[in-house]
Coordinates of C-alpha atoms in Angstrom, one line a residue:
X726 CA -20.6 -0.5 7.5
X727 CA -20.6 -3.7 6.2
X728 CA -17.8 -3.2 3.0
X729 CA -16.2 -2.1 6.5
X730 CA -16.2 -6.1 7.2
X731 CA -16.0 -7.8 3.7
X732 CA -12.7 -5.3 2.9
X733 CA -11.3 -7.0 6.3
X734 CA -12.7 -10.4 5.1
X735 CA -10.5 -9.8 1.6
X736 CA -7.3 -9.1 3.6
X737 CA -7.9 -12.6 4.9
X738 CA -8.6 -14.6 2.2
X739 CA -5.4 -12.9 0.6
X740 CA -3.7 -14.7 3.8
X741 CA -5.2 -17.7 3.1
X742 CA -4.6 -18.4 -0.4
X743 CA -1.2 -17.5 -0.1
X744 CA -0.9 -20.1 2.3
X745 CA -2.5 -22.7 0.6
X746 CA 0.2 -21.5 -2.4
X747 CA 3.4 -22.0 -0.5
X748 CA 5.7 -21.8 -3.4
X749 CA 3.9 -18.4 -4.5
X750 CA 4.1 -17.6 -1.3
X751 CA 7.9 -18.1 -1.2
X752 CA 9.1 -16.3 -4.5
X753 CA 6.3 -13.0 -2.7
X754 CA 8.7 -12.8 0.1
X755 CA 11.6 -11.8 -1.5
X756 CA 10.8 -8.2 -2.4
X757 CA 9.8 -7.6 1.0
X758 CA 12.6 -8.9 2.4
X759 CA 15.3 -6.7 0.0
X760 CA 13.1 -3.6 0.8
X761 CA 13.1 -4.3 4.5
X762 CA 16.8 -4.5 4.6
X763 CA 17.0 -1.3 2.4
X764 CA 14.7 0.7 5.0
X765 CA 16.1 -0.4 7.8
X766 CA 19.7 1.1 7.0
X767 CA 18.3 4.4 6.1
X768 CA 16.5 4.3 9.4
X769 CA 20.0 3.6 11.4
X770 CA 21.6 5.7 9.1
X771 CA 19.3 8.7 10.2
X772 CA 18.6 8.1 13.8
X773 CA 22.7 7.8 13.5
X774 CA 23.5 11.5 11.8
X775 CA 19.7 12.8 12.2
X776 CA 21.1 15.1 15.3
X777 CA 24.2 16.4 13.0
X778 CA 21.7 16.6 10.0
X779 CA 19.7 19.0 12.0
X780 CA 22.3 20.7 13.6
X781 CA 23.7 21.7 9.8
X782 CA 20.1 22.5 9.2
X783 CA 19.5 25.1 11.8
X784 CA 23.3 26.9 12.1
X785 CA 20.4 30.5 13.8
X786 CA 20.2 28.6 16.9
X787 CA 24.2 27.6 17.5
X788 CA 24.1 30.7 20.2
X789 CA 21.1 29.8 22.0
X790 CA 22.0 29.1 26.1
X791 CA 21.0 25.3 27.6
X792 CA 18.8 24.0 27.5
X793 CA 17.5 25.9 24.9
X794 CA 19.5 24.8 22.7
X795 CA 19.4 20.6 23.1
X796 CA 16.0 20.8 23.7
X797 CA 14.9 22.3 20.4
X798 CA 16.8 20.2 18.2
X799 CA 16.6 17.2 20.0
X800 CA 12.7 18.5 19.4
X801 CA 13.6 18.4 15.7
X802 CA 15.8 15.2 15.7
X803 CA 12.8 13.2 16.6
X804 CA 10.2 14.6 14.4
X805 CA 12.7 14.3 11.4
X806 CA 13.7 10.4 12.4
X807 CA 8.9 10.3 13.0
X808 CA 8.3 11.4 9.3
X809 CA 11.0 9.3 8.2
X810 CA 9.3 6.6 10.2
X811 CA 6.1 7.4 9.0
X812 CA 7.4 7.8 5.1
X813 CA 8.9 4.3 5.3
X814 CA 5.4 3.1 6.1
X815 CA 3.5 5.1 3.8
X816 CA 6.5 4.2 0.8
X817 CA 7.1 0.6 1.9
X818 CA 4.3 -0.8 -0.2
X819 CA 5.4 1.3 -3.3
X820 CA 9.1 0.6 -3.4
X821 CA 8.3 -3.1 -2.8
X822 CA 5.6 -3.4 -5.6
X823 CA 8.5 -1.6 -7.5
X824 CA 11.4 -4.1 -6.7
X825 CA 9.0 -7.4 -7.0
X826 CA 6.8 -6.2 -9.8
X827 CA 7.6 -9.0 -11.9
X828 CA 6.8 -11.4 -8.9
X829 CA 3.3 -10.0 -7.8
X830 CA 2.4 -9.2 -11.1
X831 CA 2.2 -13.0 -12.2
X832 CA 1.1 -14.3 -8.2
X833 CA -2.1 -11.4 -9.3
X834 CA -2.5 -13.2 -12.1
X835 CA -2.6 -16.8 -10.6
X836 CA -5.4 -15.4 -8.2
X837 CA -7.6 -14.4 -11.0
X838 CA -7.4 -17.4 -12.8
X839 CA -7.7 -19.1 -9.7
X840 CA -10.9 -17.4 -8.9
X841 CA -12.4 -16.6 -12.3
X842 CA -15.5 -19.4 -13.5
X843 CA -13.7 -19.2 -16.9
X844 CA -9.8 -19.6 -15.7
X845 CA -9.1 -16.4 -17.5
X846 CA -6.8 -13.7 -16.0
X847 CA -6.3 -10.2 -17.9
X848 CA -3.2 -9.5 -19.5
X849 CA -2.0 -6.0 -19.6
X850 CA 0.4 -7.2 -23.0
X851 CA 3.1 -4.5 -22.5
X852 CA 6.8 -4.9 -22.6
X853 CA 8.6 -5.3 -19.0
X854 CA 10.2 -2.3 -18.7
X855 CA 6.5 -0.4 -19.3
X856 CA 5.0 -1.7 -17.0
X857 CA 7.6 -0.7 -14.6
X858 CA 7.6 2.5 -15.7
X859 CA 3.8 3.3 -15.7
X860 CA 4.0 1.7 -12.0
X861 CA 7.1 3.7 -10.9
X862 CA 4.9 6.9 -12.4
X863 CA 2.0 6.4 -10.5
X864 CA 3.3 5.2 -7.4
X865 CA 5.6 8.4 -7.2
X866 CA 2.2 10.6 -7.9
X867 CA 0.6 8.2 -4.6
X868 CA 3.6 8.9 -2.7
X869 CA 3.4 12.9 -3.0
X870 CA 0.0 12.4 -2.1
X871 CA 0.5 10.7 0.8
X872 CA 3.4 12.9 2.1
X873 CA 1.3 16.0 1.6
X874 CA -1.0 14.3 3.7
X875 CA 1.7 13.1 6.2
X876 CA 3.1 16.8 6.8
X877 CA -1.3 18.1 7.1
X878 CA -1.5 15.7 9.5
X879 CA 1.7 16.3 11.2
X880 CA 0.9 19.7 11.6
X881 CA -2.6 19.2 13.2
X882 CA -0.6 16.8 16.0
X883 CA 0.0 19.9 17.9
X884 CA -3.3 20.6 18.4
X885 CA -4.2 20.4 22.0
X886 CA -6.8 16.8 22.7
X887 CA -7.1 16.7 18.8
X888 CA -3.8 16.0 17.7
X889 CA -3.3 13.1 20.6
X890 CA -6.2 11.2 20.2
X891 CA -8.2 12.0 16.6
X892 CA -5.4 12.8 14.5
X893 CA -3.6 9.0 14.9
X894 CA -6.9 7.6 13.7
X895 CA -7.1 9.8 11.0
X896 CA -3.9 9.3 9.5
X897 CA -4.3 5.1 10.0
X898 CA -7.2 5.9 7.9
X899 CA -5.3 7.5 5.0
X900 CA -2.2 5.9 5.4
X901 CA -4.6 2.6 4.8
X902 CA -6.2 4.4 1.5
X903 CA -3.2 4.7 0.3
X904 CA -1.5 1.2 0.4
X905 CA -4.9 -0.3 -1.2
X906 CA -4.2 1.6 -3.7
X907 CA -0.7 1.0 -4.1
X908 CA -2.2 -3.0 -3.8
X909 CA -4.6 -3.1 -5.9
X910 CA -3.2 -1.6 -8.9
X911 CA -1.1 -4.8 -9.5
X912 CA -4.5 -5.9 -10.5
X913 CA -5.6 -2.9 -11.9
X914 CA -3.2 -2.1 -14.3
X915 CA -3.7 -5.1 -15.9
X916 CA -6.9 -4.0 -17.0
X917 CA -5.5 -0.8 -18.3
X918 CA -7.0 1.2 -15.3
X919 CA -5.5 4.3 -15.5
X920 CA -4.5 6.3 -11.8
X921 CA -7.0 8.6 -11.5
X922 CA -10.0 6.0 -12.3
X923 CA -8.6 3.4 -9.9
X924 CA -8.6 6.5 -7.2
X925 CA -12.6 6.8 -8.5
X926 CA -13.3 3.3 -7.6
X927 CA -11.8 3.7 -4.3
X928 CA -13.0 6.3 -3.1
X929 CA -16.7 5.0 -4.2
X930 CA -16.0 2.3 -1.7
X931 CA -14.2 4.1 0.9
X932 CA -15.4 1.8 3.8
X933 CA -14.7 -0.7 1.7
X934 CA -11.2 0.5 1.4
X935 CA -11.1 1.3 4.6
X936 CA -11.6 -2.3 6.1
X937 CA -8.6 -3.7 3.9
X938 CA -6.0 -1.1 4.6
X939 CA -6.6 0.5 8.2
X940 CA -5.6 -3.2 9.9
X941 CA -2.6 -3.6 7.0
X942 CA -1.2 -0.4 8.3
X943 CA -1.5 -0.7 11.8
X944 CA 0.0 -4.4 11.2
X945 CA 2.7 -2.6 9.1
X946 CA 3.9 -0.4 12.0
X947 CA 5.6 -4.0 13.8
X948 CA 8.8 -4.6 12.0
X949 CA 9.3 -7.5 10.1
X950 CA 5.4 -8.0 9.5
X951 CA 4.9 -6.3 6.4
X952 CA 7.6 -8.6 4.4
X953 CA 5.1 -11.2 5.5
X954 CA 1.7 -10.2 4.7
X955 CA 2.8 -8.1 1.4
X956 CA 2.3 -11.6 -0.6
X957 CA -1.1 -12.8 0.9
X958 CA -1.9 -8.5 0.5
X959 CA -1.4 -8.6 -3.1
X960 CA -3.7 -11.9 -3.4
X961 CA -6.5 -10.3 -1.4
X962 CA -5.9 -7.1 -3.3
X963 CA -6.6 -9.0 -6.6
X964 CA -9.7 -10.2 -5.0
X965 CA -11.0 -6.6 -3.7
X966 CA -10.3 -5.6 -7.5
X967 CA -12.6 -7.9 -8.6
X968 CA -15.2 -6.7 -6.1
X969 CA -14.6 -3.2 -7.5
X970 CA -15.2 -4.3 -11.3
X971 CA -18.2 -5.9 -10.7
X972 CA -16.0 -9.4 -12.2
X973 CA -17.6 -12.8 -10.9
X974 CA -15.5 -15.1 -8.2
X975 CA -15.7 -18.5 -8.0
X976 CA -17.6 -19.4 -4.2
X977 CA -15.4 -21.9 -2.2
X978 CA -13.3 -19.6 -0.6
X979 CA -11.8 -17.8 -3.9
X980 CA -10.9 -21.3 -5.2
X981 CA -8.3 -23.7 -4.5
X982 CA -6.2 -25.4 -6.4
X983 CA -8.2 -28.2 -6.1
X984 CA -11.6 -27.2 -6.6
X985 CA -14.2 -26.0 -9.0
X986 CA -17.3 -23.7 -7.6
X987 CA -20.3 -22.2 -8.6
X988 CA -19.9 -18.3 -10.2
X989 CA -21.3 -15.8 -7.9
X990 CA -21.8 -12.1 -9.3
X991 CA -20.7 -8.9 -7.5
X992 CA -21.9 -5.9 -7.0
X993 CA -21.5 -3.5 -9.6
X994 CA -19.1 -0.7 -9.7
X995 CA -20.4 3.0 -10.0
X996 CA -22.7 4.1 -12.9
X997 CA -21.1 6.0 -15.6
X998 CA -17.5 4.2 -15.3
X999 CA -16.6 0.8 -17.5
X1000 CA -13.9 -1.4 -17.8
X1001 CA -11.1 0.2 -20.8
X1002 CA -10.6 -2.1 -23.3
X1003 CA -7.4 -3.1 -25.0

């Protein structure tokens, strides 16, 4: 239980650095903000034409007798406009990592050479437009993951105690996994860390994970929120990457621009796994 605390601790410092970095802070903001306005005109847009959307969708039922009739797709209107609800959430990340890759990529890099003892940061040396592919690549494969998750879990909200009470946990819980993910492969990728190694690492942490994510996601749910925090996210992402390669950070609350501290050494990652080289 305690990566449970120092994954929340890392969601903080990611705050804090970012605030003591306003101008990083400012250009981090911007990604969020284009996203946000994306997302919120395909929410009107569907909780605008979701009813005639459905209605197209399920012509068997154009017969049935009120209430019959309203009831089940008004039934269907809202659990199309919840998974689009939830899909914005579990996507937002993704798409904004996507738009602002240039922007987070090089406030990632700041952080490690803010942190490191050496002032080094890793440099992934690949042409723009690769490493926006390789990201758009593997945060499509996270996104199928985490919609095949979405509908499993959607499924399991009908049943009776279980799908009121556990099942909203649970899916805070992945939804959570998923966004580190998405977060700490600005990092990651810089370090040639292919997909299915970072999802190793994480899952050898999960708590860890877990302690990071959970509050991001239930703090993503309140509109506006996650164009905010999706800057100081990335920076304490970078940080919880380090923690995951077993690379040193500087003590001193991860640095400052104006101070030097003392090198303090991580735990290790898992046996077996090592750093790819360049």
């Amino acid at each position: 239980m305690r990566d449970l605390g120092t994954g929340f601790r890392y969601l903080l410092k990611g705050q804090r650095w970012v605030a003591r970095h306003g101008r990083q802070y400012g250009f981090g903001l911007l990604p969020g903000l284009i996203t946000l306005v994306l997302y919120a005109a395909a929410l009107v847009a569907l909780a605008l034409w979701g009813e005639d959307l459905v209605g197209w969708a399920t012509p068997f039922a154009d017969d049935w007798s009120s209430p019959w009739l309203g009831l089940f797709r008004g039934f269907l209107t809202a659990v199309l406009f919840a998974l689009g609800l939830l899909l914005s959430v579990v996507t937002f990340t993704a798409v904004t990592l996507l738009i602002g890759q240039p922007f987070y990529e090089n406030l990632s890099e700041k952080v490690d050479r803010d942190v490191s003892p050496d002032g080094h940061a890793p440099e992934s040396g690949l042409p723009l437009w690769r490493e926006l592919w390789i990201s758009a690549r593997d945060s499509l494969r996270i996104v199928v993951r985490a919609a095949l998750w979405g509908v499993l879990l959607f499924a399991c909200g009908f049943i009776p105690v279980v799908g009121q009470t556990a099942v909203p946990v649970i899916g805070f819980f992945v939804t959570g996994f998923f966004l580190t993910e998405e977060l700490t492969a600005v990092a990651l990728q810089r370090r040639s860390v292919e997909l299915r190694t970072r999802l190793t690492l994480l899952r050898s942490r999960k708590t860890l994970v877990w302690g990071f994510g959970t509050p991001l996601a239930v703090a993503f749910l309140v509109p506006f929120v996650a164009v905010f925090l999706m800057p100081g996210a990335v920076a304490g992402a970078t940080l919880m990457a380090r923690d995951l390669l077993g690379e040193d950070i500087r003590e001193g609350d991860e640095g400052g621009e104006e101070g030097d501290g003392a090198a303090t050494t991580l735990p290790q990652p898992p046996s077996g796994w090592s750093s790819p080289g360049r």
